[in-house]
CSV table of N, CA and C and ligand atoms in Angstrom, one decimal:
chain,number,residue,atom,x,y,z
U,1,MET,N,0.2,6.2,20.9
U,1,MET,CA,-0.7,5.2,20.4
U,1,MET,C,-0.4,4.9,18.9
U,2,SER,N,0.1,3.7,18.7
U,2,SER,CA,0.5,3.4,17.3
U,2,SER,C,-0.6,2.7,16.5
U,3,VAL,N,-0.6,3.1,15.3
U,3,VAL,CA,-1.6,2.5,14.4
U,3,VAL,C,-1.0,1.2,13.7
U,4,ILE,N,0.3,1.0,13.9
U,4,ILE,CA,1.0,-0.1,13.3
U,4,ILE,C,0.9,-1.3,14.3
U,5,ASN,N,1.2,-2.5,13.8
U,5,ASN,CA,1.1,-3.7,14.7
U,5,ASN,C,-0.3,-3.9,15.2
U,6,LYS,N,-1.3,-3.8,14.3
U,6,LYS,CA,-2.7,-3.9,14.7
U,6,LYS,C,-3.5,-4.7,13.6
U,7,VAL,N,-4.6,-5.2,14.0
U,7,VAL,CA,-5.5,-5.8,13.0
U,7,VAL,C,-6.8,-5.0,12.9
U,8,TYR,N,-7.1,-4.6,11.7
U,8,TYR,CA,-8.3,-3.9,11.5
U,8,TYR,C,-9.3,-4.8,10.7
U,9,GLU,N,-10.6,-4.6,11.0
U,9,GLU,CA,-11.6,-5.4,10.3
U,9,GLU,C,-12.6,-4.4,9.6
U,10,THR,N,-12.8,-4.5,8.3
U,10,THR,CA,-13.7,-3.6,7.7
U,10,THR,C,-14.9,-4.3,7.0
U,11,ASN,N,-15.9,-3.6,6.7
U,11,ASN,CA,-17.1,-4.2,6.1
U,11,ASN,C,-17.6,-3.4,4.9
U,12,GLY,N,-16.6,-2.9,4.2
U,12,GLY,CA,-17.0,-2.1,3.0
U,12,GLY,C,-15.8,-1.2,2.6
U,13,PRO,N,-15.8,-0.7,1.4
U,13,PRO,CA,-14.7,0.1,0.9
U,13,PRO,C,-14.5,1.4,1.7
U,14,GLU,N,-15.6,2.0,2.2
U,14,GLU,CA,-15.5,3.2,2.9
U,14,GLU,C,-14.7,3.0,4.2
U,15,GLU,N,-14.9,1.9,4.8
U,15,GLU,CA,-14.2,1.6,6.1
U,15,GLU,C,-12.7,1.3,5.8
U,16,THR,N,-12.4,0.7,4.7
U,16,THR,CA,-11.0,0.4,4.4
U,16,THR,C,-10.3,1.7,4.0
U,17,MET,N,-11.0,2.6,3.3
U,17,MET,CA,-10.5,4.0,3.1
U,17,MET,C,-10.2,4.7,4.4
U,18,ARG,N,-11.1,4.6,5.3
U,18,ARG,CA,-10.9,5.3,6.6
U,18,ARG,C,-9.7,4.7,7.3
U,19,THR,N,-9.5,3.4,7.3
U,19,THR,CA,-8.3,2.8,7.9
U,19,THR,C,-7.1,3.3,7.2
U,20,GLY,N,-7.1,3.4,5.9
U,20,GLY,CA,-5.9,3.9,5.1
U,20,GLY,C,-5.7,5.3,5.5
U,21,ARG,N,-6.8,6.1,5.6
U,21,ARG,CA,-6.6,7.5,6.0
U,21,ARG,C,-5.9,7.7,7.3
U,22,MET,N,-6.3,6.9,8.3
U,22,MET,CA,-5.8,7.0,9.6
U,22,MET,C,-4.3,6.7,9.6
U,23,LEU,N,-3.9,5.7,8.8
U,23,LEU,CA,-2.5,5.3,8.7
U,23,LEU,C,-1.7,6.4,7.9
U,24,GLY,N,-2.3,7.0,6.9
U,24,GLY,CA,-1.7,8.1,6.2
U,24,GLY,C,-1.5,9.3,7.1
U,25,GLU,N,-2.4,9.6,8.0
U,25,GLU,CA,-2.3,10.7,8.8
U,25,GLU,C,-1.1,10.6,9.8
U,26,SER,N,-0.8,9.3,10.1
U,26,SER,CA,0.3,9.2,11.1
U,26,SER,C,1.6,8.6,10.4
U,27,ALA,N,1.6,8.6,9.1
U,27,ALA,CA,2.8,8.2,8.4
U,27,ALA,C,4.0,9.1,8.6
U,28,ALA,N,5.2,8.5,8.7
U,28,ALA,CA,6.4,9.2,8.9
U,28,ALA,C,7.4,9.1,7.7
U,29,PRO,N,8.2,10.2,7.6
U,29,PRO,CA,9.2,10.2,6.5
U,29,PRO,C,10.0,8.9,6.4
U,30,GLY,N,10.2,8.4,5.2
U,30,GLY,CA,11.1,7.2,5.0
U,30,GLY,C,10.4,5.9,5.2
U,31,GLN,N,9.1,5.9,5.6
U,31,GLN,CA,8.5,4.6,5.8
U,31,GLN,C,8.2,3.9,4.4
U,32,VAL,N,8.2,2.6,4.5
U,32,VAL,CA,7.8,1.8,3.3
U,32,VAL,C,6.7,0.8,3.7
U,33,TYR,N,5.6,0.9,3.0
U,33,TYR,CA,4.4,0.1,3.2
U,33,TYR,C,4.3,-0.9,2.1
U,34,ALA,N,4.3,-2.2,2.5
U,34,ALA,CA,4.1,-3.3,1.5
U,34,ALA,C,2.7,-3.7,1.5
U,35,LEU,N,1.9,-3.5,0.4
U,35,LEU,CA,0.5,-4.0,0.4
U,35,LEU,C,0.5,-5.4,-0.2
U,36,VAL,N,0.0,-6.3,0.6
U,36,VAL,CA,0.0,-7.7,0.1
U,36,VAL,C,-1.4,-8.2,0.2
U,37,GLY,N,-1.9,-8.9,-0.9
U,37,GLY,CA,-3.2,-9.5,-0.9
U,37,GLY,C,-3.6,-9.7,-2.4
U,38,ASP,N,-4.6,-10.5,-2.6
U,38,ASP,CA,-5.1,-10.9,-3.9
U,38,ASP,C,-5.7,-9.8,-4.7
U,39,LEU,N,-5.8,-10.0,-6.0
U,39,LEU,CA,-6.5,-9.0,-6.9
U,39,LEU,C,-7.9,-8.7,-6.4
U,40,GLY,N,-8.2,-7.4,-6.3
U,40,GLY,CA,-9.6,-7.0,-5.9
U,40,GLY,C,-9.8,-7.1,-4.4
U,41,VAL,N,-8.8,-7.2,-3.6
U,41,VAL,CA,-9.0,-7.3,-2.1
U,41,VAL,C,-9.1,-5.9,-1.5
U,42,GLY,N,-8.5,-4.9,-2.2
U,42,GLY,CA,-8.7,-3.6,-1.6
U,42,GLY,C,-7.4,-2.8,-1.4
U,43,LYS,N,-6.3,-3.2,-2.1
U,43,LYS,CA,-5.0,-2.5,-1.9
U,43,LYS,C,-5.1,-1.1,-2.4
U,44,THR,N,-5.8,-0.9,-3.6
U,44,THR,CA,-5.9,0.5,-4.1
U,44,THR,C,-6.9,1.3,-3.3
U,45,VAL,N,-8.0,0.7,-2.8
U,45,VAL,CA,-8.9,1.4,-2.0
U,45,VAL,C,-8.2,1.9,-0.7
U,46,PHE,N,-7.4,1.0,-0.1
U,46,PHE,CA,-6.6,1.4,1.1
U,46,PHE,C,-5.7,2.6,0.7
U,47,THR,N,-5.0,2.5,-0.5
U,47,THR,CA,-4.1,3.6,-0.9
U,47,THR,C,-4.8,4.9,-1.1
U,48,LYS,N,-6.0,4.9,-1.6
U,48,LYS,CA,-6.8,6.1,-1.8
U,48,LYS,C,-7.0,6.8,-0.5
U,49,GLY,N,-7.3,6.0,0.5
U,49,GLY,CA,-7.5,6.6,1.9
U,49,GLY,C,-6.2,7.1,2.5
U,50,PHE,N,-5.2,6.3,2.3
U,50,PHE,CA,-3.8,6.7,2.8
U,50,PHE,C,-3.4,8.0,2.2
U,51,ALA,N,-3.6,8.2,0.9
U,51,ALA,CA,-3.2,9.4,0.2
U,51,ALA,C,-4.0,10.6,0.8
U,52,GLU,N,-5.3,10.4,1.0
U,52,GLU,CA,-6.1,11.4,1.7
U,52,GLU,C,-5.6,11.8,3.0
U,53,GLY,N,-5.1,10.8,3.8
U,53,GLY,CA,-4.6,11.0,5.1
U,53,GLY,C,-3.3,11.9,5.0
U,54,LEU,N,-2.6,11.8,3.9
U,54,LEU,CA,-1.4,12.6,3.7
U,54,LEU,C,-1.8,14.0,3.2
U,55,GLY,N,-3.0,14.2,2.9
U,55,GLY,CA,-3.5,15.5,2.4
U,55,GLY,C,-3.4,15.6,0.9
U,56,ILE,N,-3.4,14.5,0.2
U,56,ILE,CA,-3.4,14.5,-1.3
U,56,ILE,C,-4.8,14.5,-1.8
U,57,GLU,N,-5.1,15.5,-2.6
U,57,GLU,CA,-6.5,15.6,-3.1
U,57,GLU,C,-6.8,15.1,-4.5
U,58,GLU,N,-5.7,15.0,-5.3
U,58,GLU,CA,-5.9,14.5,-6.6
U,58,GLU,C,-6.2,13.0,-6.6
U,59,PRO,N,-7.0,12.5,-7.6
U,59,PRO,CA,-7.4,11.1,-7.6
U,59,PRO,C,-6.3,10.2,-7.7
U,60,VAL,N,-6.4,9.1,-7.0
U,60,VAL,CA,-5.3,8.0,-6.9
U,60,VAL,C,-5.8,6.8,-7.6
U,61,ASN,N,-5.1,6.2,-8.5
U,61,ASN,CA,-5.4,4.9,-9.1
U,61,ASN,C,-4.2,4.0,-9.2
U,62,SER,N,-4.4,2.7,-9.4
U,62,SER,CA,-3.3,1.8,-9.5
U,62,SER,C,-2.4,2.2,-10.7
U,63,PRO,N,-1.1,2.4,-10.5
U,63,PRO,CA,-0.2,2.7,-11.6
U,63,PRO,C,0.2,1.4,-12.3
U,64,THR,N,-0.8,0.6,-12.8
U,64,THR,CA,-0.5,-0.7,-13.3
U,64,THR,C,0.4,-0.7,-14.4
U,65,PHE,N,0.3,0.3,-15.3
U,65,PHE,CA,1.2,0.3,-16.5
U,65,PHE,C,2.4,1.1,-16.3
U,66,THR,N,2.3,2.1,-15.5
U,66,THR,CA,3.5,3.0,-15.3
U,66,THR,C,4.4,2.6,-14.1
U,67,ILE,N,3.9,1.6,-13.3
U,67,ILE,CA,4.6,1.0,-12.1
U,67,ILE,C,4.6,2.0,-11.0
U,68,LEU,N,5.0,3.3,-11.3
U,68,LEU,CA,5.1,4.3,-10.2
U,68,LEU,C,4.4,5.6,-10.5
U,69,GLN,N,3.7,6.1,-9.5
U,69,GLN,CA,3.0,7.4,-9.6
U,69,GLN,C,3.5,8.2,-8.3
U,70,ILE,N,3.9,9.4,-8.6
U,70,ILE,CA,4.4,10.3,-7.5
U,70,ILE,C,3.4,11.4,-7.2
U,71,TYR,N,3.1,11.5,-5.9
U,71,TYR,CA,2.2,12.6,-5.5
U,71,TYR,C,2.9,13.5,-4.5
U,72,GLU,N,3.0,14.8,-4.9
U,72,GLU,CA,3.9,15.7,-4.1
U,72,GLU,C,3.1,16.8,-3.4
U,73,GLU,N,1.8,16.7,-3.4
U,73,GLU,CA,1.0,17.8,-2.9
U,73,GLU,C,0.7,17.6,-1.4
U,74,GLY,N,1.0,16.5,-0.8
U,74,GLY,CA,0.6,16.2,0.6
U,74,GLY,C,1.6,16.6,1.6
U,75,ARG,N,1.4,16.2,2.8
U,75,ARG,CA,2.3,16.5,3.9
U,75,ARG,C,3.7,15.9,3.7
U,76,LEU,N,3.7,14.7,3.0
U,76,LEU,CA,5.0,14.0,2.6
U,76,LEU,C,4.8,13.6,1.2
U,77,PRO,N,5.9,13.5,0.4
U,77,PRO,CA,5.7,12.9,-0.9
U,77,PRO,C,5.2,11.4,-0.8
U,78,LEU,N,4.3,11.0,-1.7
U,78,LEU,CA,3.9,9.6,-1.7
U,78,LEU,C,4.4,9.0,-3.0
U,79,TYR,N,5.1,7.9,-2.9
U,79,TYR,CA,5.5,7.1,-4.0
U,79,TYR,C,4.7,5.8,-4.1
U,80,HIS,N,3.7,5.8,-5.0
U,80,HIS,CA,2.8,4.7,-5.1
U,80,HIS,C,3.2,3.8,-6.2
U,81,PHE,N,3.6,2.6,-5.8
U,81,PHE,CA,4.1,1.6,-6.8
U,81,PHE,C,3.0,0.5,-7.0
U,82,ASP,N,2.9,0.0,-8.2
U,82,ASP,CA,2.1,-1.2,-8.4
U,82,ASP,C,3.1,-2.1,-9.2
U,83,VAL,N,3.6,-3.1,-8.6
U,83,VAL,CA,4.7,-3.9,-9.2
U,83,VAL,C,4.1,-5.3,-9.8
U,84,TYR,N,2.8,-5.3,-10.0
U,84,TYR,CA,2.2,-6.5,-10.5
U,84,TYR,C,2.9,-7.0,-11.8
U,85,ARG,N,3.3,-6.1,-12.7
U,85,ARG,CA,3.9,-6.5,-13.9
U,85,ARG,C,5.4,-6.6,-13.9
U,86,ILE,N,6.0,-6.5,-12.8
U,86,ILE,CA,7.5,-6.6,-12.7
U,86,ILE,C,7.8,-8.1,-12.8
U,87,GLU,N,8.7,-8.4,-13.7
U,87,GLU,CA,9.2,-9.8,-13.8
U,87,GLU,C,10.5,-10.1,-13.3
U,88,GLU,N,11.4,-9.1,-13.3
U,88,GLU,CA,12.8,-9.2,-12.8
U,88,GLU,C,13.0,-8.1,-11.8
U,89,PRO,N,13.7,-8.4,-10.7
U,89,PRO,CA,14.0,-7.3,-9.7
U,89,PRO,C,14.8,-6.2,-10.4
U,90,GLU,N,15.6,-6.5,-11.4
U,90,GLU,CA,16.4,-5.4,-12.1
U,90,GLU,C,15.5,-4.3,-12.6
U,91,GLU,N,14.3,-4.7,-13.0
U,91,GLU,CA,13.4,-3.6,-13.5
U,91,GLU,C,13.1,-2.5,-12.5
U,92,MET,N,13.1,-3.0,-11.2
U,92,MET,CA,12.9,-2.0,-10.1
U,92,MET,C,14.1,-1.1,-9.9
U,93,GLU,N,15.3,-1.7,-10.1
U,93,GLU,CA,16.5,-0.9,-10.0
U,93,GLU,C,16.4,0.2,-11.1
U,94,GLU,N,16.0,-0.1,-12.3
U,94,GLU,CA,15.9,0.9,-13.3
U,94,GLU,C,15.0,2.0,-12.9
U,95,ILE,N,13.9,1.7,-12.3
U,95,ILE,CA,12.9,2.7,-11.9
U,95,ILE,C,13.5,3.5,-10.8
U,96,GLY,N,14.5,3.0,-10.0
U,96,GLY,CA,15.1,3.7,-9.0
U,96,GLY,C,14.5,3.5,-7.6
U,97,LEU,N,14.0,2.3,-7.4
U,97,LEU,CA,13.4,1.9,-6.1
U,97,LEU,C,14.2,2.4,-4.9
U,98,ASP,N,15.5,2.1,-5.0
U,98,ASP,CA,16.3,2.3,-3.8
U,98,ASP,C,16.3,3.8,-3.4
U,99,GLU,N,16.4,4.7,-4.4
U,99,GLU,CA,16.4,6.1,-4.1
U,99,GLU,C,15.1,6.5,-3.4
U,100,TYR,N,14.0,5.9,-3.8
U,100,TYR,CA,12.7,6.3,-3.2
U,100,TYR,C,12.6,5.7,-1.8
U,101,ILE,N,13.1,4.4,-1.6
U,101,ILE,CA,13.1,3.8,-0.3
U,101,ILE,C,14.0,4.6,0.7
U,102,ASP,N,15.1,5.1,0.2
U,102,ASP,CA,16.0,5.8,1.1
U,102,ASP,C,15.6,7.3,1.2
U,103,GLY,N,14.6,7.7,0.5
U,103,GLY,CA,14.2,9.1,0.5
U,103,GLY,C,13.4,9.5,1.7
U,104,ASP,N,12.9,10.7,1.8
U,104,ASP,CA,12.2,11.2,2.9
U,104,ASP,C,10.6,11.1,2.7
U,105,GLY,N,10.2,10.6,1.6
U,105,GLY,CA,8.8,10.4,1.3
U,105,GLY,C,8.3,9.1,1.9
U,106,VAL,N,7.1,8.7,1.5
U,106,VAL,CA,6.6,7.4,2.0
U,106,VAL,C,6.3,6.6,0.7
U,107,CYS,N,6.8,5.3,0.7
U,107,CYS,CA,6.6,4.4,-0.4
U,107,CYS,C,5.4,3.5,0.0
U,108,LEU,N,4.5,3.3,-0.9
U,108,LEU,CA,3.4,2.3,-0.8
U,108,LEU,C,3.4,1.4,-2.0
U,109,ILE,N,3.6,0.1,-1.8
U,109,ILE,CA,3.9,-0.8,-2.9
U,109,ILE,C,2.8,-1.9,-3.0
U,110,GLU,N,2.0,-1.8,-4.0
U,110,GLU,CA,1.0,-2.8,-4.2
U,110,GLU,C,1.7,-4.0,-4.8
U,111,TRP,N,1.3,-5.2,-4.5
U,111,TRP,CA,1.9,-6.5,-4.9
U,111,TRP,C,3.4,-6.6,-4.5
U,112,ALA,N,3.7,-6.1,-3.3
U,112,ALA,CA,5.0,-6.1,-2.8
U,112,ALA,C,5.7,-7.4,-2.7
U,113,GLY,N,4.9,-8.5,-2.5
U,113,GLY,CA,5.4,-9.8,-2.4
U,113,GLY,C,6.2,-10.2,-3.6
U,114,ARG,N,6.0,-9.6,-4.8
U,114,ARG,CA,6.7,-9.9,-6.0
U,114,ARG,C,8.2,-9.4,-6.0
U,115,ILE,N,8.4,-8.4,-5.1
U,115,ILE,CA,9.8,-7.9,-5.0
U,115,ILE,C,10.3,-8.0,-3.6
U,116,GLU,N,9.9,-9.1,-2.9
U,116,GLU,CA,10.2,-9.3,-1.5
U,116,GLU,C,11.7,-9.0,-1.2
U,117,GLU,N,12.6,-9.5,-2.0
U,117,GLU,CA,14.0,-9.4,-1.7
U,117,GLU,C,14.5,-8.0,-1.8
U,118,LEU,N,13.7,-7.1,-2.4
U,118,LEU,CA,14.1,-5.7,-2.5
U,118,LEU,C,13.6,-4.8,-1.4
U,119,LEU,N,12.7,-5.4,-0.5
U,119,LEU,CA,12.1,-4.5,0.5
U,119,LEU,C,13.1,-4.3,1.7
U,120,PRO,N,13.0,-3.2,2.3
U,120,PRO,CA,13.9,-2.9,3.5
U,120,PRO,C,13.5,-3.8,4.7
U,121,GLU,N,14.5,-3.9,5.6
U,121,GLU,CA,14.3,-4.8,6.7
U,121,GLU,C,13.1,-4.4,7.6
U,122,ASP,N,12.9,-3.1,7.7
U,122,ASP,CA,11.9,-2.6,8.6
U,122,ASP,C,10.6,-2.2,7.9
U,123,VAL,N,10.3,-2.9,6.8
U,123,VAL,CA,9.1,-2.6,6.0
U,123,VAL,C,7.8,-2.8,6.8
U,124,ILE,N,6.8,-2.0,6.6
U,124,ILE,CA,5.5,-2.2,7.3
U,124,ILE,C,4.6,-3.0,6.3
U,125,VAL,N,4.3,-4.2,6.7
U,125,VAL,CA,3.5,-5.0,5.8
U,125,VAL,C,2.0,-4.8,6.1
U,126,VAL,N,1.2,-4.5,5.1
U,126,VAL,CA,-0.2,-4.3,5.2
U,126,VAL,C,-0.8,-5.5,4.4
U,127,PHE,N,-1.3,-6.5,5.2
U,127,PHE,CA,-1.8,-7.7,4.6
U,127,PHE,C,-3.3,-7.7,4.6
U,128,ILE,N,-3.9,-7.7,3.4
U,128,ILE,CA,-5.4,-7.6,3.3
U,128,ILE,C,-5.9,-8.9,2.8
U,129,GLU,N,-6.9,-9.4,3.5
U,129,GLU,CA,-7.5,-10.7,3.1
U,129,GLU,C,-9.0,-10.7,3.3
U,130,LYS,N,-9.7,-11.5,2.5
U,130,LYS,CA,-11.1,-11.7,2.6
U,130,LYS,C,-11.4,-12.9,3.6
U,131,ASP,N,-12.6,-12.9,4.1
U,131,ASP,CA,-13.1,-14.1,4.8
U,131,ASP,C,-14.5,-14.3,4.4
U,132,LEU,N,-14.8,-15.1,3.4
U,132,LEU,CA,-16.1,-15.2,2.8
U,132,LEU,C,-17.2,-15.6,3.8
U,133,GLU,N,-16.8,-16.3,4.9
U,133,GLU,CA,-17.8,-16.6,5.9
U,133,GLU,C,-18.3,-15.4,6.6
U,134,LYS,N,-17.6,-14.3,6.5
U,134,LYS,CA,-18.0,-13.0,7.1
U,134,LYS,C,-18.6,-12.1,6.1
U,135,GLY,N,-18.9,-12.5,4.9
U,135,GLY,CA,-19.5,-11.7,3.9
U,135,GLY,C,-18.6,-11.2,2.8
U,136,LEU,N,-19.2,-10.8,1.7
U,136,LEU,CA,-18.4,-10.4,0.5
U,136,LEU,C,-17.5,-9.2,0.8
U,137,ASP,N,-18.1,-8.3,1.6
U,137,ASP,CA,-17.4,-7.0,1.8
U,137,ASP,C,-16.5,-6.9,3.0
U,138,TYR,N,-16.3,-8.1,3.7
U,138,TYR,CA,-15.5,-8.1,4.8
U,138,TYR,C,-14.0,-8.2,4.4
U,139,ARG,N,-13.1,-7.4,5.1
U,139,ARG,CA,-11.7,-7.5,4.9
U,139,ARG,C,-11.0,-7.5,6.3
U,140,ARG,N,-10.0,-8.3,6.4
U,140,ARG,CA,-9.1,-8.2,7.6
U,140,ARG,C,-7.8,-7.6,7.1
U,141,ILE,N,-7.4,-6.5,7.8
U,141,ILE,CA,-6.2,-5.8,7.4
U,141,ILE,C,-5.2,-5.9,8.6
U,142,THR,N,-4.1,-6.6,8.3
U,142,THR,CA,-3.1,-6.8,9.4
U,142,THR,C,-1.9,-5.9,9.1
U,143,VAL,N,-1.6,-5.0,10.0
U,143,VAL,CA,-0.5,-4.1,9.8
U,143,VAL,C,0.6,-4.4,10.7
U,144,ARG,N,1.8,-4.7,10.2
U,144,ARG,CA,2.8,-5.2,11.1
U,144,ARG,C,4.2,-4.7,10.6
U,145,GLN,N,4.9,-4.1,11.4
U,145,GLN,CA,6.3,-3.7,11.1
U,145,GLN,C,7.2,-4.9,11.3
U,146,ARG,N,8.0,-5.2,10.3
U,146,ARG,CA,8.9,-6.3,10.4
U,146,ARG,C,10.1,-6.1,11.3
M,201,LIG,P1,-6.7,-4.3,-5.4
M,201,LIG,O1,-6.0,-3.0,-5.6
M,201,LIG,O2,-6.3,-5.0,-4.2
M,201,LIG,O3,-6.6,-5.2,-6.6
M,201,LIG,P2,-9.1,-2.6,-5.4
M,201,LIG,O4,-8.8,-1.8,-4.2
M,201,LIG,O5,-8.8,-2.0,-6.7
M,201,LIG,O6,-8.3,-4.0,-5.2
M,201,LIG,O7,-10.6,-3.1,-5.4
M,201,LIG,C1,-11.2,-3.6,-4.2
M,201,LIG,C2,-12.7,-3.9,-4.6
M,201,LIG,O8,-13.4,-4.5,-3.5
M,201,LIG,C3,-13.4,-2.6,-4.9
M,201,LIG,O9,-14.3,-2.9,-6.0
M,201,LIG,C4,-14.2,-2.4,-3.6
M,201,LIG,O10,-15.4,-1.7,-3.8
M,201,LIG,C5,-14.5,-3.8,-3.2
M,201,LIG,N1,-14.7,-3.9,-1.7
M,201,LIG,C6,-15.7,-4.5,-1.1
M,201,LIG,N2,-15.6,-4.5,0.2
M,201,LIG,C7,-14.4,-3.9,0.5
M,201,LIG,C8,-13.7,-3.6,1.7
M,201,LIG,N3,-14.1,-3.9,2.9
M,201,LIG,N4,-12.5,-3.0,1.6
M,201,LIG,C9,-12.0,-2.6,0.4
M,201,LIG,N5,-12.6,-2.9,-0.8
M,201,LIG,C10,-13.8,-3.5,-0.8
M,202,LIG,MG1,-4.7,-2.2,-7.1
């Protein structure tokens, strides 16, 4: 039973956390998750749940200024990127994106659309969107492996 290639609907941050936790629990070494969606849609909330699912207990926040935060206490290493501030793909090379992508941990990249051309072919896209007709707290989370 795969948790990938599914659409999840949530009605609050706790439910998005739970969805993230479920995906984190079944994450496999070497996977790259691209989190796509507008500011405030829930990418970091999803990541907090995902980290919990990997068994990470320390608090997780968007690495907006540091671009990358590494968590090594879980079942697999988690490389949490927030590439909102990246202007040139070369900046990601300096950070060493390729080594993390090719490594045995799991990469989770907020604002991944900004570095589209650097993502691996088999990236798992987590697309989060609102639908205001369904309420302020509604989110549709589409998970699809490319
Ligand atoms: P992003 O990282 O995408 O910019 P955050 O995860 O930091 O966004 O923030 C999402 C905000 O939306 C939080 O304040 C959260 O409480 C709120 N929220 C409301 N409903 C949901 C939901 N269903 N899923 C996730 N977050 C939600
Ligand atoms: Mg964020």
